[in-house]
Coordinates of C-alpha atoms and ligand atoms in Angstrom, one line a residue:
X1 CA 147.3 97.5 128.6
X2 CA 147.0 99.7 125.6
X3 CA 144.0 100.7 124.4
X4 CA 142.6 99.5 121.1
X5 CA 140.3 101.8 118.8
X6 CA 137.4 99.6 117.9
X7 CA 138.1 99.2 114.1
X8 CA 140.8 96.8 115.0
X9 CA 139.2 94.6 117.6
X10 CA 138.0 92.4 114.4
X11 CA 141.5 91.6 114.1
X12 CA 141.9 90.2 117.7
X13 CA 139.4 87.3 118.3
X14 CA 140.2 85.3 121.0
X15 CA 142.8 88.0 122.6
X16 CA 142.0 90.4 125.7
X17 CA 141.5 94.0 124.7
X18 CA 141.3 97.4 126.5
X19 CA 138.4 99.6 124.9
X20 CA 137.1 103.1 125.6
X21 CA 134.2 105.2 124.4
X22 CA 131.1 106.2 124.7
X23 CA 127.7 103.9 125.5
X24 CA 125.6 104.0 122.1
X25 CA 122.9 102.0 123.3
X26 CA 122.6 100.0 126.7
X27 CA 119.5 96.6 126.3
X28 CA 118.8 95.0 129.7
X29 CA 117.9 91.9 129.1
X30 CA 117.7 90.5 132.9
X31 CA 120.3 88.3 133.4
X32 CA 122.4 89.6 130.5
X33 CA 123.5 93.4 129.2
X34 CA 124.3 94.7 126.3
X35 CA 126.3 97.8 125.8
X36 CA 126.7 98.9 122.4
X37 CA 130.3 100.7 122.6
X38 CA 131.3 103.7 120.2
X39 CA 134.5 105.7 119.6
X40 CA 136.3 107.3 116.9
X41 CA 136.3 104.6 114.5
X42 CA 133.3 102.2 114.8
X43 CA 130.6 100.6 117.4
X44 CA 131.0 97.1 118.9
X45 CA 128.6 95.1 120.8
X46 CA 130.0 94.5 124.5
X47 CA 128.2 91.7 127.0
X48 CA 128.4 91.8 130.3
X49 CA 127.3 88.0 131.8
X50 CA 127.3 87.7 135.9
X51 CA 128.6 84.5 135.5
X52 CA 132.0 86.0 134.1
X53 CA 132.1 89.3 136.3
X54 CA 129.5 89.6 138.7
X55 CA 131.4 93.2 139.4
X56 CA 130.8 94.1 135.9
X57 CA 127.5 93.5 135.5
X58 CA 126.9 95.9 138.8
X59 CA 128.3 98.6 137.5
X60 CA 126.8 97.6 134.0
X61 CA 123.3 98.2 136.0
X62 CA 124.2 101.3 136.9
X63 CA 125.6 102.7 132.9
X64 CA 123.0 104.6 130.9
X65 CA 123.5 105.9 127.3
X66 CA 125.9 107.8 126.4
X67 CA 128.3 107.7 129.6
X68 CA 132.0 107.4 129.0
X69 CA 133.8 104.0 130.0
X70 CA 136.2 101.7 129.5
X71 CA 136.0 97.9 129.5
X72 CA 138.4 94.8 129.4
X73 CA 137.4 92.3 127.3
X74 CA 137.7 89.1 125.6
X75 CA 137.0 89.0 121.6
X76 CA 134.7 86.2 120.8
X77 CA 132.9 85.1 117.6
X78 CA 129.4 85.5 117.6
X79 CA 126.9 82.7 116.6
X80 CA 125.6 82.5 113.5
X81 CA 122.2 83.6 114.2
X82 CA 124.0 86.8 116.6
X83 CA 126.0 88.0 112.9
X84 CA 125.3 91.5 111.8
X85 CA 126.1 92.3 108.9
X86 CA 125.2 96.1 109.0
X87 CA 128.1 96.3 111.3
X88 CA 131.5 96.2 110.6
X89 CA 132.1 94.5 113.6
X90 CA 129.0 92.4 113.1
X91 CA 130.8 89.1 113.4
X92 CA 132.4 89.2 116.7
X93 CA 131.7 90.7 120.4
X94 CA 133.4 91.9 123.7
X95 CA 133.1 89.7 126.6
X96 CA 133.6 91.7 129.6
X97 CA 135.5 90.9 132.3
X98 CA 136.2 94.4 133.6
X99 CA 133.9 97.5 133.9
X100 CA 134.8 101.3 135.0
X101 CA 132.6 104.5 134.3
X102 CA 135.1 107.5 133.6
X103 CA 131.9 109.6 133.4
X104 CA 128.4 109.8 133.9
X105 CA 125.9 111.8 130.9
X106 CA 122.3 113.0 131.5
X107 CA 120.0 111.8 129.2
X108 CA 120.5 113.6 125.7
X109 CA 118.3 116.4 124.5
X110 CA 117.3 114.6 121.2
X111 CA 118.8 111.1 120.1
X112 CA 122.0 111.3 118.3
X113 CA 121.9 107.8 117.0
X114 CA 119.4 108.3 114.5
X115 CA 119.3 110.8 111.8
X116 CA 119.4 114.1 113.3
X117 CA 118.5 116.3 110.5
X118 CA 114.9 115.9 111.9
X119 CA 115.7 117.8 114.8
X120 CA 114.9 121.5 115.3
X121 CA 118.1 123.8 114.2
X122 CA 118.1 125.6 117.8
X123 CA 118.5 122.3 119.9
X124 CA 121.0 120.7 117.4
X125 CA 123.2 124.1 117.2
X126 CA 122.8 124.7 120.8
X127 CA 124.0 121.3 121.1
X128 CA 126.2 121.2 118.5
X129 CA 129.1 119.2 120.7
X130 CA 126.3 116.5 120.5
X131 CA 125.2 116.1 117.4
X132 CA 128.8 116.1 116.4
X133 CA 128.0 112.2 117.8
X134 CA 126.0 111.6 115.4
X135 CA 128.0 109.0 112.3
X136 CA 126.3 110.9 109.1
X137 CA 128.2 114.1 110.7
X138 CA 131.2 112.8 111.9
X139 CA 131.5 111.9 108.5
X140 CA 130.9 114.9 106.9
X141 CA 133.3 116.8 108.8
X142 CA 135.7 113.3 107.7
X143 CA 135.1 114.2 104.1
X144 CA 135.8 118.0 104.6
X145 CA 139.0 117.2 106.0
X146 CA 139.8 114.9 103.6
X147 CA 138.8 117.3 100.7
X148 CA 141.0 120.4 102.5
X149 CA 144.0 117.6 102.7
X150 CA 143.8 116.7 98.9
X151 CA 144.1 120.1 97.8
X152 CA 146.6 121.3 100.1
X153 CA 148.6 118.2 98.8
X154 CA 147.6 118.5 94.9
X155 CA 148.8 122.3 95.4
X156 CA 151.5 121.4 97.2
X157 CA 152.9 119.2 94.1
X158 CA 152.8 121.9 91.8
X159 CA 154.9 124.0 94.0
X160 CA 152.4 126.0 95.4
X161 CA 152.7 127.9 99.0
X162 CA 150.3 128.2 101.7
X163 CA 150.2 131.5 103.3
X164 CA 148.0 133.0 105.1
X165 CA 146.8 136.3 105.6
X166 CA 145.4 138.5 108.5
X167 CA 141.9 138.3 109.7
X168 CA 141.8 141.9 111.1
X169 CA 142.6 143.8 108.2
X170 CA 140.9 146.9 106.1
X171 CA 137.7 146.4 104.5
X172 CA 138.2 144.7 101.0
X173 CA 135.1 145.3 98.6
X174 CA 133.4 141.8 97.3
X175 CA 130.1 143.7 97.3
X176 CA 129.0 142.8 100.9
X177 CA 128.6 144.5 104.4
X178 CA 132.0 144.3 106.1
X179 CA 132.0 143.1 109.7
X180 CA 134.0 145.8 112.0
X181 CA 136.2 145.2 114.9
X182 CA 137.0 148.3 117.1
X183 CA 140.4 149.4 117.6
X184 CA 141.1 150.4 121.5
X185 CA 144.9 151.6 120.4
X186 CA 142.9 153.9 117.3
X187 CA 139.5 154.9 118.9
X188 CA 137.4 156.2 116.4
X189 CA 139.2 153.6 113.9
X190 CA 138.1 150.2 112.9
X191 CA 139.6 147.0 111.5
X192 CA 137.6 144.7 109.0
X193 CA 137.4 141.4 109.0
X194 CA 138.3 140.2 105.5
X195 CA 135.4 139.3 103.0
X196 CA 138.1 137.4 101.3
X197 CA 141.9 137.5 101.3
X198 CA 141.5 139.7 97.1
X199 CA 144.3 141.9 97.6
X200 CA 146.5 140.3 100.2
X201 CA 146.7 137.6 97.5
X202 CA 147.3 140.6 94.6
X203 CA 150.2 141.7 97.2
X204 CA 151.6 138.4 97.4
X205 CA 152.2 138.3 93.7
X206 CA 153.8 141.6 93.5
X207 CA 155.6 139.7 96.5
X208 CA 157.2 137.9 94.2
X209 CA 155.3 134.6 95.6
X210 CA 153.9 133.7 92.3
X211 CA 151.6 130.5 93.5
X212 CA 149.7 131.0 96.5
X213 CA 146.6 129.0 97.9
X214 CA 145.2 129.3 101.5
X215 CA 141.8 127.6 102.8
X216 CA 140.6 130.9 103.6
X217 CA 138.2 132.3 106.3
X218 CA 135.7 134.6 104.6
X219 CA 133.6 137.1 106.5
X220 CA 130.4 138.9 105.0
X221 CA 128.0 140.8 107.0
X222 CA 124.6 139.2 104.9
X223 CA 121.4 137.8 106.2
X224 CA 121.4 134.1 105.3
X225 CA 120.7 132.1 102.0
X226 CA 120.3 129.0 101.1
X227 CA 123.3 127.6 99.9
X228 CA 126.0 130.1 101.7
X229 CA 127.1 130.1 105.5
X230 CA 125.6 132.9 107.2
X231 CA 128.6 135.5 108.4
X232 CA 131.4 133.3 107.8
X233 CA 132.3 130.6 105.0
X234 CA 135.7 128.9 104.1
X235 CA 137.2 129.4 100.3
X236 CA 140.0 127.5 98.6
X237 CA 141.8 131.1 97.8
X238 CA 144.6 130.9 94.9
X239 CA 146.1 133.2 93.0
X240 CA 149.3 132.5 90.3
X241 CA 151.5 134.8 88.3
X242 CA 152.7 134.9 84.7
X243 CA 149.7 133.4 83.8
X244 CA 146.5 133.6 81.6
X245 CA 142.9 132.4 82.2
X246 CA 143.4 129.4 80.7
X247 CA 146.0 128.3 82.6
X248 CA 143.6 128.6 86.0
X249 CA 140.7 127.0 84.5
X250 CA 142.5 124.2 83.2
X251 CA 144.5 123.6 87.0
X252 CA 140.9 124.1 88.6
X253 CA 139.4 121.3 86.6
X254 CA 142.1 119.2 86.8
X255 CA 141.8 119.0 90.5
X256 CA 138.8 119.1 91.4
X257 CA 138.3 115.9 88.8
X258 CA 141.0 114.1 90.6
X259 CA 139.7 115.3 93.5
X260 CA 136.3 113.4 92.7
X261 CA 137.8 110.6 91.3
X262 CA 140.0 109.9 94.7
X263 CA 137.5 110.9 97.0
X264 CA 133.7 110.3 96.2
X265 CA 134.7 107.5 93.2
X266 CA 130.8 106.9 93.4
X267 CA 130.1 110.2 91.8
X268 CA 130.3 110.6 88.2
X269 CA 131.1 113.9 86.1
X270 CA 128.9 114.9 83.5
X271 CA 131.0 116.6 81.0
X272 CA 134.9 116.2 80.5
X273 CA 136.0 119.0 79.7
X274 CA 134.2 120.9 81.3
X275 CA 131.5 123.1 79.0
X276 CA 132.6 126.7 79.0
X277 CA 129.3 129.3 78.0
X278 CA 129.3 132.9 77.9
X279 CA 127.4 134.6 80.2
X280 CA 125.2 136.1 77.7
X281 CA 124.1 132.0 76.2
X282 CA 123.7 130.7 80.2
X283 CA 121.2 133.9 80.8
X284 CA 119.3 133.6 77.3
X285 CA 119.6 129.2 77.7
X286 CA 118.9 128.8 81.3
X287 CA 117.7 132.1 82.6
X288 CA 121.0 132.4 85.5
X289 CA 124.4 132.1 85.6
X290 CA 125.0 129.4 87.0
X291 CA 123.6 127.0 84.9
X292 CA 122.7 123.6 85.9
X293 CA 123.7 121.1 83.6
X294 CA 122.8 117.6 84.9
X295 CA 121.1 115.4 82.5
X296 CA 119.3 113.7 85.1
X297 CA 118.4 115.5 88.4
X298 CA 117.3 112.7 90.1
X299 CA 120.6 111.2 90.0
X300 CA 122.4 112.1 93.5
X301 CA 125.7 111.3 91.9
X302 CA 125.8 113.6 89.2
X303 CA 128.5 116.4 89.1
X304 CA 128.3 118.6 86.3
X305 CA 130.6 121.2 86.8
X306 CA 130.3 124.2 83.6
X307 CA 132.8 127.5 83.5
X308 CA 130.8 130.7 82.6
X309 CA 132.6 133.1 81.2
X310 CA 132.8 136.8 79.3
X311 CA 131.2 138.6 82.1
X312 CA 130.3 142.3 81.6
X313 CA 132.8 143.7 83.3
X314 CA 130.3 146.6 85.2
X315 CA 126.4 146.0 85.9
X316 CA 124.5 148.6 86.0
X317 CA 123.8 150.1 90.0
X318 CA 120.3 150.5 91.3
X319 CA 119.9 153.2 93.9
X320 CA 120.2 150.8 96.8
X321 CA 122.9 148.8 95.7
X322 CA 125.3 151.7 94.9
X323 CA 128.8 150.3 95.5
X324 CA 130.3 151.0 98.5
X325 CA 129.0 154.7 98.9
X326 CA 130.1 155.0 95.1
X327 CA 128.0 157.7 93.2
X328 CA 128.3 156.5 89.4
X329 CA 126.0 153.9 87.4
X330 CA 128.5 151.4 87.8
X331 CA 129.5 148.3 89.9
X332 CA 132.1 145.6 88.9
X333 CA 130.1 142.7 88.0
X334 CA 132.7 140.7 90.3
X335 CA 135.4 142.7 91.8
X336 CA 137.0 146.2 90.8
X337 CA 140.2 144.4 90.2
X338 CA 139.2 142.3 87.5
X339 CA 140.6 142.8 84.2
X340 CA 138.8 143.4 80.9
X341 CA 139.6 141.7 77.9
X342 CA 142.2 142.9 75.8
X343 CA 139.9 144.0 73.3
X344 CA 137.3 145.4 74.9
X345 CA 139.5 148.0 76.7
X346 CA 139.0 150.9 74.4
X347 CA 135.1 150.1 75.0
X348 CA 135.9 151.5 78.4
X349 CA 136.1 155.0 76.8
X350 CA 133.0 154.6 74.8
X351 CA 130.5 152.0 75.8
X352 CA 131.7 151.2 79.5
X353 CA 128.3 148.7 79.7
X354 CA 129.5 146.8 76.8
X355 CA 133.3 145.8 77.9
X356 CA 133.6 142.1 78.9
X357 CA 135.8 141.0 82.2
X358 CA 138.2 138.2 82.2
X359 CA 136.1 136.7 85.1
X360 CA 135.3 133.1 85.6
X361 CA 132.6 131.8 87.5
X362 CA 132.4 128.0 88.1
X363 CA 128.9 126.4 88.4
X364 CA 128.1 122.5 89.3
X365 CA 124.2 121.5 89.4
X366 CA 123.2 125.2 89.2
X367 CA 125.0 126.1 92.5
X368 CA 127.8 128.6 91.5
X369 CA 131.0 127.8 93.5
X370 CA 133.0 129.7 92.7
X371 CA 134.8 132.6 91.1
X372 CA 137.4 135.1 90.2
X373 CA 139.4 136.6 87.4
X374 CA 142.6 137.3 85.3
X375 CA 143.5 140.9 87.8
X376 CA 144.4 144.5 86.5
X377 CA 148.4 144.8 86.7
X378 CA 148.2 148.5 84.8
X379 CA 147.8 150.7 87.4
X380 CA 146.2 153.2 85.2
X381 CA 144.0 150.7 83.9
X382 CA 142.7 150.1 87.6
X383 CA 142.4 154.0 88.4
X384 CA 140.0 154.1 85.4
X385 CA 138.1 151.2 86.5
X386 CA 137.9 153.5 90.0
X387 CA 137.1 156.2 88.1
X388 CA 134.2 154.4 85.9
X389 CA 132.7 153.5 89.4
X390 CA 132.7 156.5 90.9
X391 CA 135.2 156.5 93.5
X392 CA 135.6 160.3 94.4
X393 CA 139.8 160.7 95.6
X394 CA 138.9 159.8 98.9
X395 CA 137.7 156.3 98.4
X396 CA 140.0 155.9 95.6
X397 CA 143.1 156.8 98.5
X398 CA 141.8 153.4 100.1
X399 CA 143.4 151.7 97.5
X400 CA 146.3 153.9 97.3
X401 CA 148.7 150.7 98.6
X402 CA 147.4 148.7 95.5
X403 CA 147.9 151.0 92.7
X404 CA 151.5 152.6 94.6
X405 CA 152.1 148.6 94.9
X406 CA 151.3 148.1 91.2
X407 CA 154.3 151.1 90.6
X408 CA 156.9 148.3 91.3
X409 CA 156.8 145.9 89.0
X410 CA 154.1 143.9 89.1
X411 CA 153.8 140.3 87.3
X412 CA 150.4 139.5 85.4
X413 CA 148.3 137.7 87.7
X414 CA 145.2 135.8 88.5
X415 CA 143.4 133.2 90.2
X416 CA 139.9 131.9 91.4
X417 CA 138.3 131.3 94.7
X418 CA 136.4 128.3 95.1
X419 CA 134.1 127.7 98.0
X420 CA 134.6 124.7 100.2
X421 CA 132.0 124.8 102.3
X422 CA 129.8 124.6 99.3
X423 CA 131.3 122.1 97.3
X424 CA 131.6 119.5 99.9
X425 CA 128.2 120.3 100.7
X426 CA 127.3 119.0 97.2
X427 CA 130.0 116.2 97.8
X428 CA 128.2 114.9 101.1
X429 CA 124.6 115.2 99.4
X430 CA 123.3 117.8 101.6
X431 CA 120.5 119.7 101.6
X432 CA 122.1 122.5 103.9
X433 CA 125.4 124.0 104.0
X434 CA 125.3 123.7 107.7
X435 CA 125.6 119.7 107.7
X436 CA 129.6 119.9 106.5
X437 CA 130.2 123.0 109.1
X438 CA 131.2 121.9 112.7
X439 CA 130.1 125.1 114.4
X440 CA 128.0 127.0 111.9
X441 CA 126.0 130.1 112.9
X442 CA 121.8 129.6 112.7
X443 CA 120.0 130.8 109.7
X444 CA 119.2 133.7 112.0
X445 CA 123.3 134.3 112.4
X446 CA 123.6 134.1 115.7
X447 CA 125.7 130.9 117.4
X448 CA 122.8 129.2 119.9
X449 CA 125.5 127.3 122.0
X450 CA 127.7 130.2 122.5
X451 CA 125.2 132.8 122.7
X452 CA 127.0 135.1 120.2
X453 CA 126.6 137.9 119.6
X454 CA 126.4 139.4 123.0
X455 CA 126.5 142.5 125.0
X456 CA 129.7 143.3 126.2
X457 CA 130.9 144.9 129.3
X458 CA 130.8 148.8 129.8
X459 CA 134.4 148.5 130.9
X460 CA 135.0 147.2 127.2
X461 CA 132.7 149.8 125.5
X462 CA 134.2 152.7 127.6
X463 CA 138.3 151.4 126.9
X464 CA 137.1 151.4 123.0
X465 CA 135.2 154.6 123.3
X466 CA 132.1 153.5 121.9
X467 CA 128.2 154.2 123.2
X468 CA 125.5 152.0 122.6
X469 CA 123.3 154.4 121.3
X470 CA 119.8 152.0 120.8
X471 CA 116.8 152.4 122.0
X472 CA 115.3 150.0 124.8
X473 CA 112.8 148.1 122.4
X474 CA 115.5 147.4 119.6
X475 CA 117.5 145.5 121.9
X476 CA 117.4 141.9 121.1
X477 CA 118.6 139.7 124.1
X478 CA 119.9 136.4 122.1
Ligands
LIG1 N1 138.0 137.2 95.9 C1 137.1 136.6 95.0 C2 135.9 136.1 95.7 O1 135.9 135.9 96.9 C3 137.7 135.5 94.2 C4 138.7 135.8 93.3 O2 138.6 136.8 92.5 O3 139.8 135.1 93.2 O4 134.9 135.9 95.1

């Protein structure tokens, strides 16, 4: 007999089924048991009577939640006063005529059927493979999926290509720490793991590619914040040629709106279009930059999703957050490959502080989720922006493959990142980034069910030619 996902047994009354899952709850009431059944799709109430299998109702004695089975049962209504309506399968029940365990469970660190979110963040992320049981997060890892499948489809119908790029790679600047990854074939040499895929995407346009998107893996070395994945988020990355700003704001809001509309239809979008406000109005008006423009706050179903625009294309550098090692008074405001408005480029002779970037930040309910920018295809443009941050020849030879890349004909380019971790976040109604992450690290970046980081061997250390130079009480055994 085939098996038969639970979803569909309430098309089956009256006919035998084959169904396998896990025991959500198990009631003893004496004569009669009651297994509540759960896979994939849905829960069904299962009863095991001695008077129809004495057999199953011994090995029914034996279940306890949460062990594996699989039963053979016949679909019957339920009485009238047996109906729940709470459950999709509310109507109807399994009477069993055959009972097997497949596997046995110990009883669960915390209970998964109620709303874990209670629950301290060690035991859940130490059990992560359980909590993943629980329905609210089963179905915000549904909605993540479905969100990552209707953009890779939206993209893919304006001709689009999904490409991805490498994971050990050189460090590429967003501003953060760089996570570093040892090379044994290079001692002394490191890769970096990619704090987002900025100038593989660049590459791909002088590649000739022209529309690329990848749901990309994002690494930054940072301590954690609230609304960002400590060490390791995922971005919708995108980048398109022969294009101007417009054109990628107007393709972002177009579908992320369908997006919503296909998707969560409950939500509702504040604005259409989308308010666009200069940097310098969202600072004086809301005191950020990422305003937050919901006219009722209360409302859980409010999206209202606001461009910023007409960065400053430097900000000023404080002693500590010097860029990168750079020596000068400036940062890029977003990344040194942004480009600044037409205009504004002679300011870069005269009043460097005053020149505006073609950067766009996207906000919704004063989260900002996203960014990025019309890029630099002069390459003497970008050397000037290296210059104006103090890159000394050295650093500025890091980047020697964009601007030698940027001597063959390169198309005008541009695109925006958007964060998916934190939009369906906002999607879900979740307090914490973590609830729409199957695996996420703790707030304290470490992985409690893995127990990463970790030492590693000396064998491994000695092959990559690297001492552990820290003293006794700094080590911290996770
Ligand atoms: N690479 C940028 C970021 O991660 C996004 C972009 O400029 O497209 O913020």
């Amino acid at each position: 007999m085939n098996r038969t996902l639970i979803k569909d047994t309430i098309n089956k009354t009256e006919q035998e089924v084959l169904i396998k899952g896990w025991v959500n709850i198990r009631r003893d009431h004496g004569k009669l048991i009651f297994l509540d059944i759960r896979d994939r799709s849905g829960l069904i109430q299962a009863v095991i009577n001695p008077k129809v299998s004495a057999e199953a109702h011994a090995v029914a004695s034996e279940i306890r939640n949460e062990y594996v089975v699989e039963l053979i049962g016949k679909i019957n209504p339920r009485g009238e006063k047996q109906i729940n309506l709470d459950l999709e399968t509310g109507k109807i029940e399994i009477e069993v005529t055959g009972l097997k365990i497949i596997n046995g469970a110990k009883p669960l660190p915390f209970d998964i059927t109620s709303d874990t979110r209670t629950v301290s963040e060690e035991i859940r992320l130490k059990y992560r493979y359980l909590d993943l049981r629980n329905e609210r997060m089963k179905k915000n890892l549904k909605l993540r999926h479905n969100v990552i499948q209707f953009i890779r489809n939206y993209l893919m119908g304006l001709d689009f290509t999904e490409i991805q790029t490498p994971i050990l790679t050189k460090s590429t600047p967003e501003g953060a720490r760089d996570y570093l990854v040892p090379s044994r074939i290079y001692p002394g040499n490191f890769f970096a793991l990619p704090q987002s895929p900025q100038q593989y995407k660049q590459l791909l346009m002088v590649g000739g590619i022209e529309r690329y998107f990848q749901i990309a893996p994002c690494f930054r070395d940072e301590d954690a914040r609230a609304d960002r994945s400590p060490g390791e988020f995922y971005q919708l990355d995108l980048e398109m040629s022969f294009v101007e700003q417009e054109d990628i704001l107007e393709l972002t809001e177009k579908l992320f709106t369908d997006l919503v509309k296909t998707l969560t239809p409950e939500k509702h979008i504040t604005f259409s279009p989308w308010p666009r406000i200069t940097h310098k109005e969202a600072k004086a008006k809301f005191g950020n930059d990422k305003p937050d423009m919901r006219k009722d706050k209360n409302d859980p179903n409010e999206l209202a999703f606001c461009w910023v625009l007409d960065f400053p294309l430097f900000t000023e550098q404080t002693e500590e957050d010097f860029f990168h090692g750079a020596g000068d008074k400036w940062g890029p405001s977003h990344h040194m490959f942004t480009a600044p408005k037409s205009e504004d480029i002679p300011l870069l002779d005269t009043d460097p502080g005053k020149a505006r970037g073609l950067q766009h930040d996207l906000a919704l309910n004063g989260v900002e989720i996203g960014g990025g920018s019309i890029r630099i295809h002069d390459p003497k443009i970008q050397e000037k922006i290296f210059d104006l941050i103090g890159f000394t020849k050295k650093q500025k030879q890091r980047f020697n493959h964009m601007l030698e890349a940027f001597e063959y004909g390169v198309p005008p380019h541009g695109g925006i990142a958007p964060g998916i971790d934190r939009l369906v976040r906002i999607l879900a109604g979740e307090e914490k980034i973590s609830e729409v992450i199957a695996f996420p690290l703790s707030g304290s970046v470490r992985d409690p069910m893995m127990g990463s980081p970790s030492d590693v061997s000396d064998k491994q250390l000695k092959e990559l030619h690297i001492k552990v130079d820290l003293p006794k009480e700094k080590k911290i055994d996770i």
